[in-house]
Short mmCIF file of C-alpha atoms in Angstrom, two decimals:
data_model
loop_
_atom_site.label_atom_id
_atom_site.label_comp_id
_atom_site.label_asym_id
_atom_site.label_seq_id
_atom_site.Cartn_x
_atom_site.Cartn_y
_atom_site.Cartn_z
CA LEU A 1 20.82 23.62 -18.86
CA SER A 2 19.16 23.84 -22.23
CA ASP A 3 15.49 23.08 -22.80
CA SER A 4 16.35 22.01 -26.33
CA GLY A 5 17.70 18.71 -25.03
CA GLU A 6 20.08 17.52 -22.33
CA ASN A 7 21.13 14.14 -20.99
CA LEU A 8 21.94 14.09 -17.27
CA ALA A 9 23.52 11.10 -15.58
CA LEU A 10 24.47 10.34 -12.00
CA VAL A 11 27.64 8.24 -12.23
CA ILE A 12 30.31 6.69 -10.05
CA PRO A 13 33.67 8.33 -10.81
CA PRO A 14 36.15 6.47 -13.06
CA GLY A 15 38.49 4.18 -11.16
CA SER A 16 35.85 2.96 -8.74
CA SER A 17 35.71 -0.75 -7.96
CA SER A 18 31.97 -0.78 -8.64
CA ALA A 19 30.87 -2.91 -11.57
CA THR A 20 28.12 -0.41 -12.40
CA THR A 21 29.16 3.18 -13.04
CA THR A 22 25.83 4.77 -14.01
CA ILE A 23 23.41 5.06 -11.11
CA ASP A 24 20.56 6.83 -12.89
CA GLU A 25 19.90 9.13 -15.82
CA ILE A 26 17.19 11.06 -17.57
CA PRO A 27 16.37 10.81 -21.29
CA LEU A 28 17.81 12.99 -24.01
CA CYS A 29 14.83 14.82 -25.53
CA ALA A 30 13.67 18.33 -26.24
CA GLY A 31 11.88 20.09 -23.42
CA TRP A 32 12.84 17.30 -21.00
CA CYS A 33 10.12 15.16 -22.61
CA GLY A 34 7.45 17.40 -21.09
CA LYS A 35 8.33 16.31 -17.55
CA GLY A 36 8.55 19.30 -15.26
CA SER A 37 8.27 22.80 -16.71
CA SER A 38 10.17 26.05 -16.88
CA THR A 39 6.91 28.01 -16.94
CA GLY A 40 3.97 28.57 -14.58
CA ASN A 41 4.71 27.21 -11.11
CA LYS A 42 7.82 25.54 -12.52
CA PRO A 43 7.01 22.04 -11.21
CA SER A 44 10.02 19.80 -10.72
CA MET A 45 10.79 16.76 -12.82
CA GLU A 46 10.30 13.68 -10.65
CA ARG A 47 10.93 9.96 -10.89
CA ASP A 48 7.62 8.10 -11.03
CA GLY A 49 8.04 5.24 -8.58
CA SER A 50 11.20 3.67 -7.27
CA THR A 51 13.72 1.72 -9.29
CA THR A 52 17.04 0.08 -8.57
CA THR A 53 18.09 -0.06 -12.20
CA THR A 54 19.26 2.60 -14.62
CA ASP A 55 16.35 3.81 -16.71
CA ALA A 56 16.67 6.59 -19.26
CA THR A 57 13.16 6.33 -20.71
CA TYR A 58 10.81 9.29 -20.34
CA SER A 59 7.91 7.04 -19.28
CA THR A 60 9.34 6.65 -15.77
CA TRP A 61 9.48 10.39 -15.16
CA GLY A 62 6.73 12.90 -14.48
CA SER A 63 6.00 16.35 -13.07
CA ASN A 64 5.37 17.38 -9.50
CA ILE A 65 1.59 17.33 -9.02
CA GLU A 66 1.77 20.82 -7.46
CA ILE A 67 -0.33 20.09 -4.36
CA ILE A 68 2.43 18.17 -2.54
CA ARG A 69 5.42 20.38 -1.90
CA ASN A 70 8.44 20.60 0.36
CA GLY A 71 10.56 23.67 1.03
CA THR A 72 10.91 27.05 -0.67
CA ASN A 73 12.79 28.43 -3.65
CA ARG A 74 15.54 31.01 -3.40
CA SER A 75 12.94 33.80 -3.41
CA GLY A 76 11.13 32.27 -0.44
CA GLY A 77 8.13 31.11 -2.46
CA SER A 78 6.61 27.63 -2.60
CA LEU A 79 8.89 25.09 -4.22
CA PHE A 80 6.88 22.82 -6.49
CA GLY A 81 9.10 19.87 -5.78
CA THR A 82 9.88 17.50 -2.93
CA PRO A 83 13.60 17.58 -2.11
CA SER A 84 14.55 15.36 0.85
CA SER A 85 11.13 13.71 0.83
CA ARG A 86 9.03 11.31 -1.20
CA ASN A 87 8.29 12.33 -4.80
CA SER A 88 4.77 13.70 -5.13
CA ILE A 89 3.77 11.50 -8.06
CA THR A 90 4.43 8.32 -6.06
CA HIS A 91 1.38 9.23 -3.94
CA LEU A 92 -0.99 8.84 -6.90
CA ILE A 93 -3.16 5.75 -7.36
CA ASN A 94 -2.61 4.21 -10.80
CA LYS A 95 -0.92 7.45 -11.92
CA ASN A 96 -4.27 9.17 -11.33
CA GLN A 97 -5.89 7.24 -14.19
CA ASP A 98 -9.15 5.26 -14.30
CA ILE A 99 -9.06 1.63 -13.15
CA THR A 100 -9.23 -0.37 -16.39
CA ASN A 101 -7.59 -3.50 -14.95
CA ASP A 102 -7.77 -5.11 -11.50
CA TYR A 103 -5.69 -2.99 -9.13
CA THR A 104 -4.68 -3.29 -5.47
CA VAL A 105 -3.81 -0.28 -3.31
CA LEU A 106 -1.14 -1.40 -0.84
CA ALA A 107 -1.07 0.02 2.68
CA SER A 108 2.72 0.28 2.48
CA GLY A 109 2.40 3.13 -0.04
CA SER A 110 0.15 5.32 2.13
CA PRO A 111 -0.80 8.06 2.12
CA TYR A 112 -2.27 8.13 -1.40
CA VAL A 113 -3.82 11.05 -3.24
CA VAL A 114 -6.55 11.25 -5.88
CA ASN A 115 -5.89 14.61 -7.50
CA SER A 116 -8.79 16.43 -9.19
CA LYS A 117 -9.98 13.19 -10.76
CA ASN A 118 -13.30 11.38 -10.50
CA MET A 119 -11.65 8.00 -10.88
CA ALA A 120 -13.82 5.41 -12.59
CA ILE A 121 -13.58 1.70 -11.80
CA ASP A 122 -14.63 0.03 -15.03
CA ALA A 123 -17.36 -2.61 -15.15
CA GLY A 124 -15.88 -6.06 -14.56
CA LYS A 125 -12.75 -4.61 -12.88
CA THR A 126 -11.91 -4.52 -9.16
CA LEU A 127 -10.15 -1.93 -7.04
CA THR A 128 -8.98 -3.51 -3.76
CA ILE A 129 -7.86 -1.33 -0.85
CA GLN A 130 -5.78 -3.02 1.83
CA ALA A 131 -6.23 -2.60 5.58
CA GLY A 132 -4.36 0.41 6.96
CA THR A 133 -4.46 2.39 3.71
CA VAL A 134 -5.04 6.17 3.80
CA ILE A 135 -6.42 7.85 0.67
CA LYS A 136 -6.81 11.63 0.52
CA PHE A 137 -9.02 13.24 -2.11
CA ASN A 138 -8.37 16.68 -3.53
CA GLN A 139 -11.31 18.82 -4.67
CA ASN A 140 -13.33 17.44 -7.61
CA SER A 141 -12.00 13.96 -6.81
CA GLY A 142 -13.80 10.74 -5.98
CA PHE A 143 -14.56 7.18 -7.06
CA THR A 144 -17.29 6.11 -9.49
CA VAL A 145 -17.72 2.37 -9.16
CA HIS A 146 -19.03 0.59 -12.26
CA GLY A 147 -17.15 -2.59 -11.32
CA SER A 148 -16.18 -3.68 -7.81
CA LEU A 149 -14.69 -1.79 -4.88
CA LEU A 150 -13.33 -3.93 -2.03
CA VAL A 151 -12.34 -1.94 1.06
CA GLN A 152 -10.69 -4.47 3.34
CA GLY A 153 -10.03 -2.74 6.64
CA THR A 154 -10.01 -4.54 9.97
CA ALA A 155 -11.22 -3.46 13.40
CA SER A 156 -7.64 -2.69 14.47
CA ASN A 157 -6.39 -1.38 11.11
CA GLN A 158 -9.00 0.67 9.31
CA VAL A 159 -8.98 2.12 5.81
CA THR A 160 -9.33 5.92 5.71
CA LEU A 161 -10.91 7.93 2.88
CA THR A 162 -10.75 11.63 3.64
CA SER A 163 -10.08 15.17 2.42
CA PHE A 164 -6.64 16.19 1.15
CA GLN A 165 -6.83 19.00 3.72
CA ASP A 166 -7.13 16.53 6.62
CA ASP A 167 -3.71 16.63 8.30
CA THR A 168 -4.81 14.23 11.06
CA ARG A 169 -4.79 11.34 8.57
CA GLY A 170 -1.67 10.74 6.50
CA GLY A 171 0.10 13.93 7.56
CA ASP A 172 0.35 17.46 6.16
CA LEU A 173 1.08 16.75 2.49
CA ASN A 174 0.77 20.34 1.29
CA GLY A 175 3.13 21.54 4.00
CA ASP A 176 0.98 24.47 5.14
CA ALA A 177 0.85 23.49 8.83
CA SER A 178 -2.47 24.85 10.11
CA GLY A 179 -3.06 27.01 7.04
CA THR A 180 -5.98 24.89 5.86
CA SER A 181 -8.42 22.51 7.54
CA PRO A 182 -10.90 19.96 6.15
CA GLN A 183 -14.50 20.98 5.46
CA VAL A 184 -17.66 19.09 4.51
CA GLY A 185 -17.80 18.58 0.75
CA ASP A 186 -14.06 18.85 0.17
CA TRP A 187 -14.31 15.94 -2.29
CA LEU A 188 -16.99 14.32 -4.45
CA GLY A 189 -17.50 11.15 -2.45
CA MET A 190 -18.01 7.65 -3.88
CA GLU A 191 -20.83 6.64 -6.19
CA VAL A 192 -21.65 2.96 -6.72
CA THR A 193 -23.61 2.61 -9.95
CA THR A 194 -26.15 0.11 -11.23
CA THR A 195 -23.55 -2.11 -12.93
CA SER A 196 -21.46 -2.65 -9.81
CA LEU A 197 -21.15 -6.17 -8.44
CA ASN A 198 -19.73 -7.46 -5.14
CA THR A 199 -18.73 -4.07 -3.72
CA SER A 200 -18.09 -4.24 0.02
CA ILE A 201 -16.85 -1.76 2.63
CA SER A 202 -15.35 -3.20 5.82
CA ASN A 203 -13.89 -1.18 8.68
CA ALA A 204 -13.41 2.11 6.86
CA GLU A 205 -13.72 5.73 7.96
CA ILE A 206 -15.12 8.01 5.25
CA MET A 207 -15.14 11.75 5.88
CA TYR A 208 -15.67 15.21 4.35
CA GLY A 209 -17.16 14.05 1.03
CA GLY A 210 -20.33 14.88 -0.82
CA SER A 211 -19.70 17.67 -3.32
CA GLY A 212 -20.98 15.51 -6.19
CA THR A 213 -24.43 15.24 -7.79
CA ARG A 214 -25.52 13.04 -4.87
CA PRO A 215 -24.15 14.93 -1.87
CA ALA A 216 -23.02 11.94 0.21
CA ASN A 217 -19.80 10.39 1.39
CA MET A 218 -21.05 7.32 -0.46
CA SER A 219 -24.12 6.71 -2.62
CA VAL A 220 -25.43 3.39 -3.91
CA ASP A 221 -27.80 3.18 -6.88
CA THR A 222 -29.58 -0.18 -7.36
CA ALA A 223 -26.40 -2.22 -6.76
CA GLN A 224 -26.16 -4.44 -3.69
CA VAL A 225 -23.39 -3.38 -1.31
CA ALA A 226 -22.34 -4.86 2.03
CA ILE A 227 -21.11 -2.30 4.59
CA THR A 228 -19.89 -3.24 8.06
CA GLY A 229 -17.83 -1.78 10.89
CA SER A 230 -17.40 1.61 9.17
CA THR A 231 -17.79 5.28 10.05
CA PHE A 232 -19.45 7.90 7.85
CA GLU A 233 -19.11 11.47 9.06
CA ARG A 234 -19.07 15.15 8.14
CA SER A 235 -20.69 14.81 4.73
CA THR A 236 -22.32 17.61 2.76
CA VAL A 237 -25.78 16.08 3.29
CA TYR A 238 -25.81 12.28 3.70
CA GLY A 239 -23.25 10.05 5.33
CA LEU A 240 -24.61 7.24 3.14
CA TYR A 241 -27.30 7.45 0.45
CA LEU A 242 -29.18 4.34 -0.75
CA ILE A 243 -31.59 4.29 -3.67
CA ASP A 244 -33.46 1.28 -5.09
CA THR A 245 -31.19 -1.12 -3.24
CA SER A 246 -31.35 -4.00 -0.79
CA SER A 247 -27.87 -3.33 0.53
CA SER A 248 -26.91 -4.28 4.09
CA VAL A 249 -25.44 -1.83 6.61
CA SER A 250 -24.32 -3.23 9.95
CA ASN A 251 -22.31 -2.31 13.04
CA SER A 252 -21.33 1.07 11.62
CA THR A 253 -21.32 4.62 12.98
CA PHE A 254 -22.93 7.70 11.42
CA ARG A 255 -22.06 10.97 13.10
CA ASN A 256 -21.82 14.73 12.56
CA ASN A 257 -23.74 14.68 9.29
CA ASN A 258 -25.55 17.91 10.09
CA ALA A 259 -24.36 20.62 7.70
CA GLN A 260 -27.82 21.16 6.16
CA ASN A 261 -31.42 20.98 7.32
CA SER A 262 -31.96 17.77 5.34
CA SER A 263 -28.72 16.11 6.45
CA SER A 264 -28.89 12.57 7.78
CA GLY A 265 -26.64 9.70 8.72
CA ILE A 266 -28.36 7.47 6.16
CA GLY A 267 -30.76 8.73 3.51
CA GLY A 268 -32.41 7.27 0.47
CA ALA A 269 -35.46 6.28 -1.48
CA ARG A 270 -37.30 3.10 -2.43
CA GLY A 271 -35.65 -0.32 -2.15
CA ALA A 272 -35.46 -2.44 0.99
CA PRO A 273 -32.09 -2.03 2.69
CA THR A 274 -31.24 -3.92 5.88
CA ILE A 275 -29.84 -1.63 8.59
CA THR A 276 -28.84 -3.34 11.84
CA GLY A 277 -26.68 -2.69 14.88
CA ASN A 278 -25.56 0.81 13.88
CA THR A 279 -24.87 3.91 15.98
CA PHE A 280 -26.13 7.42 15.11
CA GLN A 281 -24.66 10.51 16.80
CA SER A 282 -25.11 14.25 16.21
CA ASN A 283 -26.76 13.99 12.79
CA ARG A 284 -29.57 16.34 11.73
CA PHE A 285 -31.61 13.16 11.17
CA GLY A 286 -30.48 9.65 11.95
CA ILE A 287 -32.23 7.86 9.08
CA LEU A 288 -34.28 9.63 6.42
CA PHE A 289 -35.97 7.47 3.75
CA SER A 290 -38.91 7.82 1.41
CA ASN A 291 -40.96 4.96 -0.02
CA SER A 292 -38.58 2.30 1.29
CA SER A 293 -39.36 -1.02 2.92
#
């Protein structure tokens, strides 16, 4: 096949009784429209999302994201594609782009991946995460919330935010079996900024974050956030960090935040947060505040 331009089509043979003969096709353009590559790791060309109609436009195709793989090539090396399994790019939230319009993450598409992207939720926009959703963050990935983040787990169907290396949640996406395991600080964590409004976290488990400028699974700066029924564990320093805020934290669990001497389940400065009915287990400190009411 030539990189200078080919058109490939999957068709039903002539003479069939089917009214539609073309099942799917890829566009005719040089270099396969930049989807997939014949160099480097040679990532496969993949359909972005599912479709039941013929679509020969390049916008519906993409490249394997290179961290989700399945099988080996003829030399026995890693195959940067996903034959016989879900296309890697369908795991991405909003095609791994910032949230510039209201967006809902559906549990039916789990597990999701944020891949080397500190995904911003723009001011005035809302990212909603349904109950039962699993999101796995690769290194240098996280959420920065300028708008609203609504995590809508339930007691029986939590939302999970964890490391890409965590095979116990959402399966072994990189296909390395026990070759890697999650560590504290595998991803940036979530930062809720001063412009955020109406952010709430209900019945979520948040783990292995805190490699960002504020080393916490989640940090809140000035904004008012409601957190209930959630678990914060195995952060770089803080399970949850609160600064200049009157946020409420209730009926949640903070455990195994003990990687450093200053680690704590909840930490922060100033403000007057309300912290009620929570459980603290195996942290270096349970709660560590300065100049807070």
